[in-house]
Coordinates of C-alpha atoms in Angstrom, one line a residue:
X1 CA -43.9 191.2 172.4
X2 CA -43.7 193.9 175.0
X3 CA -45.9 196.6 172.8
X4 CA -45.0 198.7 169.5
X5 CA -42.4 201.6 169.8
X6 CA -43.5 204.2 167.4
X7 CA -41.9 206.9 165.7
X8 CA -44.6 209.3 163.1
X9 CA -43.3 211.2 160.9
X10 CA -46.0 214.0 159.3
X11 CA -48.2 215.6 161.8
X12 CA -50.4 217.6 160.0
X13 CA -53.8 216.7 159.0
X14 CA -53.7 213.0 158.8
X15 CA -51.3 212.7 161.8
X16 CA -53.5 214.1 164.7
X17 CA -56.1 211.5 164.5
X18 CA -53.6 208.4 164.4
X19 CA -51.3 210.2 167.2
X20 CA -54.4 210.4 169.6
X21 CA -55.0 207.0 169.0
X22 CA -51.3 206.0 169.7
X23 CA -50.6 207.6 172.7
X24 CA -53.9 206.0 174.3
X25 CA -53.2 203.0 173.4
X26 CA -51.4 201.1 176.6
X27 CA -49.4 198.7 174.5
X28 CA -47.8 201.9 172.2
X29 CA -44.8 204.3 172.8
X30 CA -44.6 207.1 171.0
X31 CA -41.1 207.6 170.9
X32 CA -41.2 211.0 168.3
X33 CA -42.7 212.9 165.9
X34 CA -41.8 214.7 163.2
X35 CA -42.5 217.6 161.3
X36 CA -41.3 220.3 158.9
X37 CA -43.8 222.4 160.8
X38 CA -43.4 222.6 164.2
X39 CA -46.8 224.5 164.5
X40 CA -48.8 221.6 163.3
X41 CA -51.4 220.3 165.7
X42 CA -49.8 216.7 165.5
X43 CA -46.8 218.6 167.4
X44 CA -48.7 220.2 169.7
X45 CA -50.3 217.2 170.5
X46 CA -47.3 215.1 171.1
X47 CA -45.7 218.0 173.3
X48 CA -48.7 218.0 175.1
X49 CA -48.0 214.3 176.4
X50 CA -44.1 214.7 177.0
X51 CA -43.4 213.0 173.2
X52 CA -40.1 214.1 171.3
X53 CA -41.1 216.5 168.3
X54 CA -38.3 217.0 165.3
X55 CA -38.8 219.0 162.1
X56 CA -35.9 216.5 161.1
X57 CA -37.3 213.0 160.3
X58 CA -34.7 211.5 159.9
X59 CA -33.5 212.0 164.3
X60 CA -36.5 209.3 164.4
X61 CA -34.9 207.3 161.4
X62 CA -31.9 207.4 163.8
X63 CA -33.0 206.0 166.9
X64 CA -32.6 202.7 165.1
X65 CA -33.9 199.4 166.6
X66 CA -35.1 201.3 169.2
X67 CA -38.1 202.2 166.7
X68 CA -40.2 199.0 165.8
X69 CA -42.8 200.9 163.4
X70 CA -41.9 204.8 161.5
X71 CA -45.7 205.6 160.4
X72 CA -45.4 208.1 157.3
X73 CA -48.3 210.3 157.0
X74 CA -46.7 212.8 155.2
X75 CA -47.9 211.3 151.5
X76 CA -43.8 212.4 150.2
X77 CA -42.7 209.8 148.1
X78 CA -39.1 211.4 148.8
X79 CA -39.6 211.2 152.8
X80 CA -40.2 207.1 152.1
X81 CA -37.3 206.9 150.0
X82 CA -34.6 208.5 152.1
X83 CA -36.1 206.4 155.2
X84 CA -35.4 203.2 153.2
X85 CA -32.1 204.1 152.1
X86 CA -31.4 204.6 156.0
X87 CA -32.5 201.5 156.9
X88 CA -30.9 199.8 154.4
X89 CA -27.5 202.2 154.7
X90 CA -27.2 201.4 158.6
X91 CA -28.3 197.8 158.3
X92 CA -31.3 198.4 160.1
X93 CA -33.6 195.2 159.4
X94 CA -35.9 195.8 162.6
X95 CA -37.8 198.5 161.9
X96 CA -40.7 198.7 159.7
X97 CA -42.0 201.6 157.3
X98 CA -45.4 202.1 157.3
X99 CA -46.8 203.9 154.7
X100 CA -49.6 206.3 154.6
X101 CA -52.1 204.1 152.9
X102 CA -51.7 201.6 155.7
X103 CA -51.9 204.2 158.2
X104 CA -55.4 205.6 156.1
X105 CA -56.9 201.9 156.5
X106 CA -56.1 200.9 159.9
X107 CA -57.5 204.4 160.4
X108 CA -60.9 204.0 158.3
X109 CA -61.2 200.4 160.2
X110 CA -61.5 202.1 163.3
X111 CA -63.7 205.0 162.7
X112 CA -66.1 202.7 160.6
X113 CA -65.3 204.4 157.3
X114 CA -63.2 205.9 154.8
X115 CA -60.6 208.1 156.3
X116 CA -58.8 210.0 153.5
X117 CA -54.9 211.6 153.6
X118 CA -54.5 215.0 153.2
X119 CA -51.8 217.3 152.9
X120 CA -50.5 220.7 151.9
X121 CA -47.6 222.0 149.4
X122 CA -45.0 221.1 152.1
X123 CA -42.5 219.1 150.9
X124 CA -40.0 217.1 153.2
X125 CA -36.5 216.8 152.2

């Protein structure tokens, strides 16, 4: 394996943290993220290092096997489920989902304790 190609979608308060590790990371390509807000600090942050930014998750979704891992941070149950019917719609068996509880424990093993999620009223889709 060459590295992961990433794709976040969610970039508010649980996304910075991940993102910053992601785009150190010399084995990881951020390839988007995405946002209904495109004030978020996640955004800025990924602008800041030349990294797509979308308030449409689904652009990511579309890049296809060009994506290995979409990391969903943004806690919608909806945002999962329209993401899986994509893959499964275009045939798409490459990619993975990762959902936000995986994203919250990878986090927390890094860090050395428990990172929590948390979001705002924001809804996606």
């Amino acid at each position: 394996m060459q590295g992961f190609r990433i794709a976040v979608v969610g970039a508010g308060e649980t996304g910075p943290p991940l993102l910053k590790q992601l785009l150190t990371a010399p084995f990881v390509t951020v390839l988007g993220v995405a946002d209904l807000d495109l004030s978020m600090p996640g955004i800025a942050l990924a602008k800041e290092h030349g990294v797509k930014v979308t308030n449409n998750f689904m652009e990511l979704a579309a890049l296809g096997n060009e994506v290995d891992i979409i990391i969903d941070v943004t806690g919608a149950p909806k945002v999962r489920e329209a993401l899986r019917k994509h893959m499964v719609d275009s045939g798409n068996t490459h990619t993975l989902i990762m959902h936000e509880s995986i994203a919250l424990l990878m986090m927390s093993l890094s860090a050395g304790k428990l990172v929590s999620g948390k979001h705002g009223d924001q809804e996606y889709v």
